[in-house]
Every structure is written in C-alpha cells, then in structure tokens.
Coordinates of C-alpha atoms in Angstrom, one line a residue:
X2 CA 121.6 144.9 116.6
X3 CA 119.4 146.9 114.3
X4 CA 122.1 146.4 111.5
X5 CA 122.1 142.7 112.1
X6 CA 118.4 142.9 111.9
X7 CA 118.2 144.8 108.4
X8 CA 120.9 142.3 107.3
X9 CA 118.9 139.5 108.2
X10 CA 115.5 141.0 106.2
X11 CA 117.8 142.0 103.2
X12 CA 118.7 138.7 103.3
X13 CA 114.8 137.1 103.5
X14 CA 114.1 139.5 100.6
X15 CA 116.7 138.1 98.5
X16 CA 115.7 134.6 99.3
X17 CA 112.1 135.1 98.6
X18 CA 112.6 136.5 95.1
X19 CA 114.6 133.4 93.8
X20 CA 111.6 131.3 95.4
X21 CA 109.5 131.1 92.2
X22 CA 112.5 129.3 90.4
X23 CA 113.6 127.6 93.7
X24 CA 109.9 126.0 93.5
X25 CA 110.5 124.7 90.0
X26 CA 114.0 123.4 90.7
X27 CA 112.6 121.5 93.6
X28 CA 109.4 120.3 91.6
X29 CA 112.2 118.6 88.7
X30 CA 114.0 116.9 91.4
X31 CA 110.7 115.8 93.1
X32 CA 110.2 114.3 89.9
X33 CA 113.4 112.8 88.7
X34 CA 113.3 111.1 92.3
X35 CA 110.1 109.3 91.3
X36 CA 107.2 110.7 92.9
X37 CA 104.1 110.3 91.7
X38 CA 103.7 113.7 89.3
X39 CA 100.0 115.0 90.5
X40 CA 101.3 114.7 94.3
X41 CA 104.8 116.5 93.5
X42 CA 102.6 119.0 91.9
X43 CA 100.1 119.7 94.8
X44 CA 102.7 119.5 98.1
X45 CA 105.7 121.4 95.9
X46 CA 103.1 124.3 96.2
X47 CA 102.0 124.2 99.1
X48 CA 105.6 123.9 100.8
X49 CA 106.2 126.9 98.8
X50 CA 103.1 128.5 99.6
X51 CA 104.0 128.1 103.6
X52 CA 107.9 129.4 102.9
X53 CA 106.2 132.3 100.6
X54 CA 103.8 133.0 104.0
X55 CA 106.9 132.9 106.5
X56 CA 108.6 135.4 104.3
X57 CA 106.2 137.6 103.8
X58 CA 106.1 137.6 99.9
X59 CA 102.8 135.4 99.4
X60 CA 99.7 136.4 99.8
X61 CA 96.7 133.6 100.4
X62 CA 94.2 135.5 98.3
X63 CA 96.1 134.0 95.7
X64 CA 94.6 130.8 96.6
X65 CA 91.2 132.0 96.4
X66 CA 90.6 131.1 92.9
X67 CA 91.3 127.2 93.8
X68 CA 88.4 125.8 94.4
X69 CA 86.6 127.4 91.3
X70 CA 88.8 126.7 88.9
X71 CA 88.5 122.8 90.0
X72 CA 85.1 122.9 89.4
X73 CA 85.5 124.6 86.0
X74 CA 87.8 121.9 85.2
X75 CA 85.7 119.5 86.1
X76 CA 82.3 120.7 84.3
X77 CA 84.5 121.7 81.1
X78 CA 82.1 120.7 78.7
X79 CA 85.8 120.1 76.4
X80 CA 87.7 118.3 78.6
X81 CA 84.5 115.7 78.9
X82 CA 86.0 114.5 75.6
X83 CA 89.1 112.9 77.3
X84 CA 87.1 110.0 79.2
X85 CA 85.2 109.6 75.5
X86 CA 88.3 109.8 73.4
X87 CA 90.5 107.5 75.8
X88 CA 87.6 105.3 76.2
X89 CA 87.5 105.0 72.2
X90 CA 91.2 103.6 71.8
X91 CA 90.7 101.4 74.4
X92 CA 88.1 99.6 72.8
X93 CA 89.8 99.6 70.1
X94 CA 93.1 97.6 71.7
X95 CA 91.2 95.4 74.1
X96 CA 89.0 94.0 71.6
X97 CA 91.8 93.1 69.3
X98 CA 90.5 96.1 66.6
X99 CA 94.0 97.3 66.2
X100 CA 95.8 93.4 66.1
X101 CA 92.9 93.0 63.2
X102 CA 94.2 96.0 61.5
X103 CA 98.0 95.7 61.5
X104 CA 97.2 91.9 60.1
X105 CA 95.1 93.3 57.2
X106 CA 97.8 96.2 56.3
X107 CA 100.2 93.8 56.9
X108 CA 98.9 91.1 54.0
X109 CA 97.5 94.4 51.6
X110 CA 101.6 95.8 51.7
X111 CA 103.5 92.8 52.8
X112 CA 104.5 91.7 49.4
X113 CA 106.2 94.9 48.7
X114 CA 109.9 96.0 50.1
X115 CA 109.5 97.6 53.2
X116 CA 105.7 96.3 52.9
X117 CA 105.3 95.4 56.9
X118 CA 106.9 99.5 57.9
X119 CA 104.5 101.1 55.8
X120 CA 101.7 99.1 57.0
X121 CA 103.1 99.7 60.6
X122 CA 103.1 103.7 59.7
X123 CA 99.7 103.4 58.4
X124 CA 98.2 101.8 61.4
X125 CA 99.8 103.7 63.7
X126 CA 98.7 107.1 62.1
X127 CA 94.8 105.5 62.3
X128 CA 95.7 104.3 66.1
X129 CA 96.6 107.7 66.6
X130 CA 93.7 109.3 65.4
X131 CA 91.3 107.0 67.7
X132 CA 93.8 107.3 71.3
X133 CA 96.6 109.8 71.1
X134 CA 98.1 107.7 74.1
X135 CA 101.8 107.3 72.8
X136 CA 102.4 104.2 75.3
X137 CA 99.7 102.3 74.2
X138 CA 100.5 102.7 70.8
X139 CA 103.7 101.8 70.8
X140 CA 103.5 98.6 72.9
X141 CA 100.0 97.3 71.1
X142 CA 102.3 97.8 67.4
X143 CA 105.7 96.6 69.4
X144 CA 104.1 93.3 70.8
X145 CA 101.9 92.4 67.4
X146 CA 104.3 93.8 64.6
X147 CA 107.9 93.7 65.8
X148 CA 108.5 90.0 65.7
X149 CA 106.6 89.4 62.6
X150 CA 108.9 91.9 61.9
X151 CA 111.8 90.2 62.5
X152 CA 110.9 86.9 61.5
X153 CA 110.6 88.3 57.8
X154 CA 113.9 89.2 58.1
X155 CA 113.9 92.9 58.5
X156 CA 116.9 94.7 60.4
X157 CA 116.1 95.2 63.7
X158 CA 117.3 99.1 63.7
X159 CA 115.1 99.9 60.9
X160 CA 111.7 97.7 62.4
X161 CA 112.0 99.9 65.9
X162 CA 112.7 103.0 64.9
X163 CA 109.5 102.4 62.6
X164 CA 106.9 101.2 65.7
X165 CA 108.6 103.5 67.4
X166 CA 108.4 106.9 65.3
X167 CA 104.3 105.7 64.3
X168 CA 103.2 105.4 67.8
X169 CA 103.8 109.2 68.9
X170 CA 101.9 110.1 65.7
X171 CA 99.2 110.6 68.4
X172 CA 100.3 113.7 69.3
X173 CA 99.6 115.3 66.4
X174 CA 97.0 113.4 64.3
X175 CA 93.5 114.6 65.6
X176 CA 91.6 113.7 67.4
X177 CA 93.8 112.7 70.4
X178 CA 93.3 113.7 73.8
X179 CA 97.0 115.8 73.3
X180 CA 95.5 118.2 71.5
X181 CA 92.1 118.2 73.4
X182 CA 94.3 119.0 76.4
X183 CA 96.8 121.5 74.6
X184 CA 93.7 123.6 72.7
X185 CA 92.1 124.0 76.3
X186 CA 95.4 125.1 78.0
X187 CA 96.3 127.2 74.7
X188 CA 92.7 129.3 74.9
X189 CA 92.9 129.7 78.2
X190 CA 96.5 131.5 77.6
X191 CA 95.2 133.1 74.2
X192 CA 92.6 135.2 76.0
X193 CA 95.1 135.9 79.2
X194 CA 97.7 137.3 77.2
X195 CA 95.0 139.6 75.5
X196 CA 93.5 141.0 78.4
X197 CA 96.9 141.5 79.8
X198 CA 97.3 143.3 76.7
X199 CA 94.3 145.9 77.2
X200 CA 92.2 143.8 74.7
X201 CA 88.9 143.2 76.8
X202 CA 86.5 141.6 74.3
X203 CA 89.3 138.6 73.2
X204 CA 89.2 136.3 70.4
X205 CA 88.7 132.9 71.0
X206 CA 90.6 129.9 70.4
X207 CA 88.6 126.3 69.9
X208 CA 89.9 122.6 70.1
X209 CA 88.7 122.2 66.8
X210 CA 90.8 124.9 66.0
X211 CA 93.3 123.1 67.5
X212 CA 92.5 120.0 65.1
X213 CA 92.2 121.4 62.0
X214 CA 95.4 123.3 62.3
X215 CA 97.4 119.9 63.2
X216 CA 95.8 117.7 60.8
X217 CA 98.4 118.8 57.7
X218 CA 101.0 119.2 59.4
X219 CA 100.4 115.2 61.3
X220 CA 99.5 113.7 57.5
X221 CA 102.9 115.9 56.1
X222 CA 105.0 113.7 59.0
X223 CA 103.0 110.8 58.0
X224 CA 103.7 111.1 53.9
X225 CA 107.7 111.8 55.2
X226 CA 107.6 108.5 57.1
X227 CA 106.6 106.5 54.2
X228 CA 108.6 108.4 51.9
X229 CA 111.5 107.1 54.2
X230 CA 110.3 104.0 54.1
X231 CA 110.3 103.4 50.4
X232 CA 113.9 105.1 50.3
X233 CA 115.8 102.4 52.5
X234 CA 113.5 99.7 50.7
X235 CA 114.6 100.9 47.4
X236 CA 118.6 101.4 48.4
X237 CA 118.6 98.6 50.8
X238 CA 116.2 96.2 50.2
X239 CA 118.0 93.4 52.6
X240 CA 116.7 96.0 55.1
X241 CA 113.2 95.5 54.5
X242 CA 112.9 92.7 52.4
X243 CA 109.3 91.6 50.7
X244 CA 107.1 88.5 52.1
X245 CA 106.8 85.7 49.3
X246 CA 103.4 86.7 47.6
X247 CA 102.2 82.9 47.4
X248 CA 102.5 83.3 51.6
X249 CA 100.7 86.1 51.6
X250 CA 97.5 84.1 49.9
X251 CA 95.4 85.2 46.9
X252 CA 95.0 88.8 45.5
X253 CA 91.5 88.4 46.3
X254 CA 91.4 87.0 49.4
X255 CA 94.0 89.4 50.6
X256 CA 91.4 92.4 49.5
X257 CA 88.3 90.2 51.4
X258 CA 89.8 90.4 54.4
X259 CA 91.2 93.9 54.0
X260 CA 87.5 95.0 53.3
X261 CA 86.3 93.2 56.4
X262 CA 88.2 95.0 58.6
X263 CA 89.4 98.3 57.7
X264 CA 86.3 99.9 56.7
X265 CA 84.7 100.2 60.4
X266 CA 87.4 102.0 61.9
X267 CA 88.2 104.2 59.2
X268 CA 84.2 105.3 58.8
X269 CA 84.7 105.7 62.7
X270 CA 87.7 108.5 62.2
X271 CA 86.3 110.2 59.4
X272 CA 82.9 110.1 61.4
X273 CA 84.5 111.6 64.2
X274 CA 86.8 114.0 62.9
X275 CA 84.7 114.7 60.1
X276 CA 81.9 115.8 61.9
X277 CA 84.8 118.6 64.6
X278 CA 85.9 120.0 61.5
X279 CA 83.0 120.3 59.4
X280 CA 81.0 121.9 62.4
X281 CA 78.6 119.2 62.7
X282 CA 79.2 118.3 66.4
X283 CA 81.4 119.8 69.3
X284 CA 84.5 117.6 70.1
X285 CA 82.7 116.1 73.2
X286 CA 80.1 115.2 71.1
X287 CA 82.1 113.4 68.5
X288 CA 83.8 112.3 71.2
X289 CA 80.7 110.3 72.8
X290 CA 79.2 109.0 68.9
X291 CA 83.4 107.7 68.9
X292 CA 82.8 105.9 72.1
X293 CA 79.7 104.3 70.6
X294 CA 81.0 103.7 67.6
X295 CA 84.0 101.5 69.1
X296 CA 81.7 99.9 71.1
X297 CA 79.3 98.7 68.0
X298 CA 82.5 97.9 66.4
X299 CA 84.0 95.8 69.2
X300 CA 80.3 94.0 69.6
X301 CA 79.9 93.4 65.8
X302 CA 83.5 91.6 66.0
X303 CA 82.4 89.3 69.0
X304 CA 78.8 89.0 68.5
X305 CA 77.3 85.5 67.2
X306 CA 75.2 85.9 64.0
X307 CA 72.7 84.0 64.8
X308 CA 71.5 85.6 68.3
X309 CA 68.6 88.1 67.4
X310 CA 68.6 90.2 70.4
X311 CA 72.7 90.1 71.2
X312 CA 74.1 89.6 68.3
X313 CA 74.9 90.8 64.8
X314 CA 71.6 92.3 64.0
X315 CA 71.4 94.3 66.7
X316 CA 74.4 96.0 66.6
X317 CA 74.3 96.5 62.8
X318 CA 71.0 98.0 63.3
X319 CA 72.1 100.5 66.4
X320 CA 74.9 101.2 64.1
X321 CA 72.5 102.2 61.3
X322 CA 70.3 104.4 63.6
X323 CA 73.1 106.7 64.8
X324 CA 73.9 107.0 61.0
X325 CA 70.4 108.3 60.4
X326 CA 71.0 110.6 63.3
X327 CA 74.2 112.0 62.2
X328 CA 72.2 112.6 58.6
X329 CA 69.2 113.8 60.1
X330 CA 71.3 116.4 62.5
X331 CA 73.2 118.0 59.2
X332 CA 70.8 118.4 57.0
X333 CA 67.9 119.3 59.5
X334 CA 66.6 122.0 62.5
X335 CA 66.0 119.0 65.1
X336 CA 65.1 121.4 68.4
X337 CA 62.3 120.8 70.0
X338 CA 59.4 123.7 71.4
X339 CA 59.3 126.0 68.3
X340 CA 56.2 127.0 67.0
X341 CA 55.3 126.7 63.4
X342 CA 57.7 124.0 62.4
X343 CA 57.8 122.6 58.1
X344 CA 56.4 119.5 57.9
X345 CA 59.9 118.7 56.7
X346 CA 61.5 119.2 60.6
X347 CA 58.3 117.4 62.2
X348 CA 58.7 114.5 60.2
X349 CA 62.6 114.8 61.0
X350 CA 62.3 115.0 64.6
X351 CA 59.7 111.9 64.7
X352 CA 62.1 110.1 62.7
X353 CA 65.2 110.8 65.1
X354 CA 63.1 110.1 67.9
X355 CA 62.7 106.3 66.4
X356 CA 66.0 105.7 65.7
X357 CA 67.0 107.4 68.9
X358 CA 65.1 104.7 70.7
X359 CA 66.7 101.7 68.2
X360 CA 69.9 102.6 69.4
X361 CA 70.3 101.3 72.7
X362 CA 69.7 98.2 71.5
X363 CA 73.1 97.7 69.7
X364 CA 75.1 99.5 72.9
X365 CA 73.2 96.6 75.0
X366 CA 74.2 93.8 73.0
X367 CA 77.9 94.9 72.1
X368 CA 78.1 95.4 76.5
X369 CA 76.5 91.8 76.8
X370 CA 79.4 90.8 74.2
X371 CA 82.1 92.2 76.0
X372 CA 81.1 91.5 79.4
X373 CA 81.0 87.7 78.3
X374 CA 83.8 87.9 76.6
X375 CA 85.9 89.4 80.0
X376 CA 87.0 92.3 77.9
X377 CA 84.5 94.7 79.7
X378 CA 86.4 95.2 83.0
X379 CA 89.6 95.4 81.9
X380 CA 88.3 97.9 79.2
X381 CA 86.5 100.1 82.1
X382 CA 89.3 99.7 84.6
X383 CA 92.1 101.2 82.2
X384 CA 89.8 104.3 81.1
X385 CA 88.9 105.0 84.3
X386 CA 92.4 105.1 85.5
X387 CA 93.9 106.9 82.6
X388 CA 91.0 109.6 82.8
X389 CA 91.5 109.6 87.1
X390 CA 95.6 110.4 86.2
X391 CA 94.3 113.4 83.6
X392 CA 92.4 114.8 85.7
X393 CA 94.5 114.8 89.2
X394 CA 97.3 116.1 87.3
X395 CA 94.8 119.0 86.2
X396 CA 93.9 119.7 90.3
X397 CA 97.8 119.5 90.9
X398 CA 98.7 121.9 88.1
X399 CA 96.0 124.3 89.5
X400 CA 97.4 124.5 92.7
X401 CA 101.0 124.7 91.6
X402 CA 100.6 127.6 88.9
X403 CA 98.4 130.1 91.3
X404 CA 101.0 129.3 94.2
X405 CA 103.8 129.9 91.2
X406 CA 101.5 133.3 89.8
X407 CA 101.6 134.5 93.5
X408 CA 105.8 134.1 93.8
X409 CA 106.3 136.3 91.0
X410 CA 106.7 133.4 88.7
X411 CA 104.2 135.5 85.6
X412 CA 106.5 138.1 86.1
X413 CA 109.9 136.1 86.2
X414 CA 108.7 134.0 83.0
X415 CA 108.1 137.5 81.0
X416 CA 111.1 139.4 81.6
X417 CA 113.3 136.2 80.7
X418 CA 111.1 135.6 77.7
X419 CA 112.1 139.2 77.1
X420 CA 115.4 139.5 77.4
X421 CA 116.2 136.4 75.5
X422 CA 118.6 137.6 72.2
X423 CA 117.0 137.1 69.2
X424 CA 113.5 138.8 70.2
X425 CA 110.4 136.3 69.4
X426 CA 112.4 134.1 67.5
X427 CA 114.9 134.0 70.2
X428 CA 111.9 133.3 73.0
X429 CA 110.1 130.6 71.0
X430 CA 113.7 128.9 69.9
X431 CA 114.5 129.0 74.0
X432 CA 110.7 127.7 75.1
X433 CA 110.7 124.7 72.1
X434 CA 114.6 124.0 74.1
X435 CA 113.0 123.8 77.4
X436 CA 109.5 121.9 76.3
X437 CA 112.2 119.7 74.7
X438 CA 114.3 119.1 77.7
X439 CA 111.2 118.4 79.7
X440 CA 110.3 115.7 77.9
X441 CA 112.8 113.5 78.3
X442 CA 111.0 113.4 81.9
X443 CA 107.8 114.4 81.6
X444 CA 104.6 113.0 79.8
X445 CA 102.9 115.6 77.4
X446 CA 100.0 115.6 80.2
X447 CA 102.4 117.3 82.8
X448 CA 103.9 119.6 80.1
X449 CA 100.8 120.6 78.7
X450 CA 99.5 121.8 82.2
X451 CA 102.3 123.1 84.1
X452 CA 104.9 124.6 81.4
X453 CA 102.4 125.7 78.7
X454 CA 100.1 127.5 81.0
X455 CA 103.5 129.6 82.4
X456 CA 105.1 130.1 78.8
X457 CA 101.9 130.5 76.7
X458 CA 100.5 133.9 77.8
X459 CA 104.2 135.7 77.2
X460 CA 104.9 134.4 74.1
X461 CA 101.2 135.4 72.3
X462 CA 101.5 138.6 73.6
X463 CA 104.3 138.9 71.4
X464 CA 102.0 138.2 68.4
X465 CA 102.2 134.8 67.8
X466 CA 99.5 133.0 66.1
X467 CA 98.1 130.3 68.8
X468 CA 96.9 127.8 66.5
X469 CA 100.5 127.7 64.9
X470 CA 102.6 127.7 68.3
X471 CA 99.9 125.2 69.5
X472 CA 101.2 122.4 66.8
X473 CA 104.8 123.9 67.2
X474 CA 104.5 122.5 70.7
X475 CA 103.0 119.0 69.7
X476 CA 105.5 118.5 67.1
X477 CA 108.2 119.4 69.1
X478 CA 107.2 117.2 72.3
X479 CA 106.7 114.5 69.6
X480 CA 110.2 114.8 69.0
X481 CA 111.4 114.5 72.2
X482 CA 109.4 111.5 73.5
X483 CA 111.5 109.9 70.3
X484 CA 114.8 111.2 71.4
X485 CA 117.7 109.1 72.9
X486 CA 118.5 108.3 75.3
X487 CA 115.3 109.1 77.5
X488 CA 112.6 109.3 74.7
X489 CA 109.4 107.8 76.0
X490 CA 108.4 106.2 73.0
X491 CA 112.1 104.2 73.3
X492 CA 111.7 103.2 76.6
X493 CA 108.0 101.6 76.0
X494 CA 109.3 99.7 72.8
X495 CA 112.4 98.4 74.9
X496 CA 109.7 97.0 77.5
X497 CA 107.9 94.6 74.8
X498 CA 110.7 94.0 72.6
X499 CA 112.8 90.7 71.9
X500 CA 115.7 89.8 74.0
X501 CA 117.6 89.7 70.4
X502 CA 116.6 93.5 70.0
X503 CA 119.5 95.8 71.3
X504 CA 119.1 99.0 72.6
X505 CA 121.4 100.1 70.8
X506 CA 119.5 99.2 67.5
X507 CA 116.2 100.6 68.6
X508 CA 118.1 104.1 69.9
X509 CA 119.7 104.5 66.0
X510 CA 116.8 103.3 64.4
X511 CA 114.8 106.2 65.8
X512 CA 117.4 108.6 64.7
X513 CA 116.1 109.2 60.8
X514 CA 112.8 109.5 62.3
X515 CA 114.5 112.6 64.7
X516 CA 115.7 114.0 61.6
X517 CA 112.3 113.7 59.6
X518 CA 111.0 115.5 62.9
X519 CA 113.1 118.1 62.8
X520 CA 112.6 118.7 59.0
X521 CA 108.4 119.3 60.1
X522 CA 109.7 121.4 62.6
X523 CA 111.4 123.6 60.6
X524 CA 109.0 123.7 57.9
X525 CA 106.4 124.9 60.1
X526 CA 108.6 127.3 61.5
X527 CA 109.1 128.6 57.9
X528 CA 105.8 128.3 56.8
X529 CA 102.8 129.0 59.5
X530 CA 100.3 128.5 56.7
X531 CA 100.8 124.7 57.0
X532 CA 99.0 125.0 60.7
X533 CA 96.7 128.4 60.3
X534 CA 95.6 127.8 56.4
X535 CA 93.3 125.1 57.4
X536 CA 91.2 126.6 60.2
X537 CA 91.4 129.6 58.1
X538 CA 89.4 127.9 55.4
X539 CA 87.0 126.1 57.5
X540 CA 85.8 128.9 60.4
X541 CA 86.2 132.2 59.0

C-alpha cells in the first residue's frame, strides 16, 4: 500500500512540473477554439491555479500581487496614451480625413506608373503614425483604394499585396499604440532582468525610447516599399499602369487640393511625434494635444464658414491657441508658485493662461460639428471599445503570467532559453520563431502581454540591448500579420475586397512585401545601430 502511495505522489510530482507548459498548451487551444482572448486568459489561470493548489505545487501568495498590479495598470500615466492615440485615428477615419488623403496622394502621383501604390504606401505610413491599428488600416485603404485600383487597370496581385503590406506599417511607425504597449511591457522586463541580475539601481527604458529607436527602421521599410514599387512600374508597367494626366485635372489644381488637405494631418504627426522625441511633452501628453488636434481637424472639415461661434473661426482660432501653447511651453518656465519670476515667464504664464481659456472654444464647436453630423457616437463608441479590449486583455495577462510565474513557468522559460544551440543568437532566432508562429493567431495586443512579458526578462539578461530587441519584435510580428495563409492583414483585406479579387492574388501579392520584411529584419539583426543610434543621439 505504501508503495502504491509513493507511486501515486511520484506520479503528482511529475504531473505538476509539466503544468506550466500544460497551461500554455491549453491557453492556444482555448484560443484556436474561438474564445474570447481576455476570458481564455483569466479562467486558463485560474483552472490552473486550482490544479497547481490540489497538487501541492502552487502557492496563493503568488496571487497577492493581483490586485496592485491592476491598479498600476490602470493609473499608468503611459498607457493613458492608448485611449488618446486610438481616439486620434479614429477621428481621423470617421470623419473621412484618411478618404481625403488617399484622394489627394492619389491625383499628386496618379499620373506616374505605379502612381496609385506609392500613394497607397505613403498614406498608409501617415495612417500608421496617427492609429497603429493594422485592421483599420487596412480595410479604410482596402475599401477607398483597391477598386480605384482596379478600375485603372492595375493587377490585382500587385494592388493587395500593396494595401496590404502599408496597413501594418502601424506597428512600427511611431507613434502607434504597438509600441506604446511594447515600450511598457519591454521596461517593465528591462528592469526585471536587472535586478534578477544583482543590479539594484536599474536603468530605465522609456516609450519614447521605444519611438525613436523604431522610427528609422519604420521609414527604412517604408523607402523599400516604394523602391519596390518603382521597380515593377519600371519592368512591368502593364502592372501598374499611369492615369491619363488630362483625367487627373490641371497641375495647379492637383497641387490646390493637395495643399488643402495634407498639410493638417502632417503638422498633426510631426506635432505629435515631434514634440516625444524632442522632449517637449511625455507621450500621454502628445497623446492628448493629438486627440485635439484630430478633433480641430475633423471640425474645420465639417464646420460651415459662416457660423461665428461653431464654425470655421472658432476652430481655426482654438487651433492657433494650442500652437501658442506648444511655443510658449518650449521656449519658457510656465510653473506656477515660484517666487521671483523674469518678467519674461510672468508675461508667459499670463499669455498661456489666455490662450488656455480660447481653446475650448474650438473643441466645443468641432463636438457640435460632429455630433450633428452623426459621426460623434460612432466615433466614441469604437474608442471606447477598442480601449475596453486593451485594457481587459491587460487584467487577463496579469492573472495568467503570476499564476504562470508561480508554476515554474520563469524558470522553465530560462533554462530553454538556455539551452537553445547557438547561445543568444540561438535564443533570440528561437523567440522571433515562436513570436512568429503566434501571430498567425494572435493580435500584437495578446503577444505583447502574455509572450513578451515571459521571454523578455531571459533574453536581456543575456545582454541584449532592449530598445533594439524591442523593434526586432515589432518588425517581426509585422511580418507575420502579412504572412500566408493566416496573416491578419490578408484576412482583413479579403473581407472588403472585390468578388473579382482572388485569394490567391492577394496571398502572392504579399509575398515581395514578406521578402522586403525579411530583408529589415536581417538588416537590423546585422546592424543594431539602425534602432539604438537614434535614442542614443537624442537622450544621452
């Protein structure tokens, strides 16, 4: 009896030390069986949690750290810049920003070969830079530019792969709310794999960072697009064949209209990243002058010239006031309470208080314009739902990594990492496989929170520079949402294309792109200094 009853505890002990990888086996079929992902996350840990308990390998004090790491999440003064960002591009579609845009690149370029996919490249790089949300990128560009597209006689291959490869440009142009998410999770395992390391006063790794580090290596893909582009326009122009300049009206008309419309939203981006970069403003709050600034945008478009108080006025004058601010807040010491202040700061601060108080005015209006144009709601529903799915993914992944930490799963994740052949270039080749893998079935939201936080802290302990294995990860994940046959970006375009279009075409019209991928990847790979020159330059 006693032997049966050592057998039988052997036995448990066995069991319970496969249980960290049994709990991520069982959280991939969850989700390949369809289940909502923030759900699959929450109850696959605490099944686990319960088996851990009955075989006496888990301890609750694990747990213990829960509810304060949910309110960190919450009051994370970075992660406030995801409801701002998101916000921002949704502005930006809803109020027809981005249709305006494609139709201005589209008449600037359209009389070239291959005219329409550089202007589709272009856009989608400045679409990136204002949402980072690959699906709404791809269907906005897929529904306005795919049968113009086709109607100017482009082949269809070469049309999708193009929409498709320039809408997940958003998760590697800043700002998007990929990298926002990726720089959190990425310092959070930069100073864990330090103090596991002994190192007690850690260095610090920023979102801006994060942004500056991506930015060469996002316009590099970018200039390899178009380059791309111009190649299969020069060598086969039937491909992408040139609109008729007389259809395309007057040189001067063409540059009217493009100077109506692109200024705003590039002044926006430049604004906004300009002022992470430069160390003007945190990304939250470049985040929140974005937000405004769509808004003014979006209520100069709609607003009626002639109405003082709701119309054009008002929002050109809001617009000028946050200007001011912006100026006044670079160049001057705007804090309030000091003693003994130049007259230079007093007249400042009196100044920004003036234009502080214009500025509502123009955020009033630009609602009014919205709201009467029924663009408000729909605006306010999808931000409020896309920042409600960020954020119960977060609380999911919280749950699901402690329960994982208190299995063993740290532990498990290090020795592999370890023992993989090849050392560190053996780990990272074997996490960039797995991150790859993943996202033929997981968004970058889900990646980002559950694999990066597991992977991260092993592989900087080996030395690796953050901000470079940071955009490592975006660029690879970029490549898989655009791989067939389960690339995210593929299946979004196949949801808003033309009957006519085959799947087949939009699958080997992505391939080049894959390739051009592939080529940043390595290139990085090879040389760091394409992701850590940058930062390097502008914060040390």
């Amino acid at each position: 009896m006693d032997i049966i009853i050592g057998d039988m505890q052997f036995c448990m002990c066995a069991a319970a030390g496969w249980l960290d990888i049994a709990m991520v086996v069982f959280l991939c079929a969850l989700l390949m069986a369809g289940y909502p992902v923030a759900f699959s996350l929450a109850g696959t840990a605490l099944i686990f949690a319960v088996i851990g308990l009955s075989f006496g390998v888990f301890d609750l004090s694990y747990l213990r750290p829960f509810s304060p790491r949910i309110f960190g999440s919450i009051t994370n003064t970075t992660l406030i810049a995801v409801p701002m960002f998101v916000l921002m591009g949704v502005i930006l579609e809803k109020a027809k920003i981005a249709e305006e845009l494609l139709e201005a690149m589209a008449k600037l370029f359209g009389s070239l070969r291959g005219g329409l996919g550089i202007s589709v490249t272009i856009v989608g790089a400045l679409l990136a830079a204002s949402t980072g949300i690959v699906g709404a990128t791809v269907v906005t560009m897929g529904l306005l530019s795919l049968p113009t597209m086709l109607r100017r006689g482009y082949d269809p291959a070469f049309a999708s792969g193009s929409i498709a490869a320039a809408g997940t440009l958003g998760q590697i142009i800043p700002p998007s709310i990929v990298l926002i998410l990726l720089g959190d999770v990425i310092s959070n395992a930069y100073q864990k794999a330090q103090l596991d390391m002994g190192v007690y006063a850690p260095e610090t790794v920023s979102v801006g960072d994060l942004f500056a580090g991506a930015l060469l290596p996002g316009l590099l893909l970018v200039g390899m697009y178009l380059l791309w582009q111009v190649i299969v326009a020069i060598l086969h122009p039937k491909r992408a064949p040139a609109i008729p300049a007389h259809e395309m009206g007057t040189r001067r008309e063409v540059f009217i209209d493009a100077l109506k419309v692109l200024p705003p939203p590039l002044l926006l981006i430049v604004a906004v990243l300009g002022s992470i970069l430069g160390g003007i403003a945190t990304p939250t709050e470049a985040a929140s002058v974005g937000a405004m600034g769509a808004l003014l945008i979006a209520g100069a478009r709609l607003a009626p010239k002639g109405s003082l108080l709701a119309g054009l006025p008002a929002v050109v004058t809001s617009t000028l006031a946050i200007i001011g601010l912006i100026i006044l807040t670079a160049f001057l010491d705007l804090r309030l309470g000091r003693e003994n202040l130049p007259l230079a700061e007093t007249a400042g601060i009196i100044a920004a208080l003036l234009l502080f108080a214009i500025t509502p005015w123009g955020i009033f209006a630009s609602l009014f314009q919205l709201s009467k144009a029924k663009t408000l709601r729909p605006i306010l529903d999808q931000t409020a739902r896309v920042t409600t799915m960020v954020f119960t993914i977060l609380i999911g992944a919280a749950l699901f990594s402690l329960v994982f930490r208190g299995l063993g799963g740290d532990d498990t994740v290090r020795h592999a990492l370890e023992a993989t052949p090849g050392g560190v270039i053996g780990a990272v080749i074997a996490v960039m496989l797995v991150m790859f893998i993943l996202g033929f079935f997981l968004d970058f939201i889900e990646i980002t929170l559950v694999v990066v936080p597991l992977v991260g802290p092993p592989l900087l302990a080996l030395g690796l520079d953050p901000i470079w294995l940071g955009v490592m990860m975006a660029i690879n994940l970029q490549t898989s949402f655009l791989t067939p046959p389960f690339g995210f970006a593929l299946f979004y375009l196949r949801g808003v294309a033309p009957p006519e279009v085959k799947t087949r075409q939009i699958y080997s019209g992505a391939i080049p792109y894959i390739f051009i991928q592939l080529l940043a990847l390595g290139l990085l790979a090879a040389y760091p200094q394409l992701a850590t020159w940058l930062p390097g330059v502008l914060y040390k």
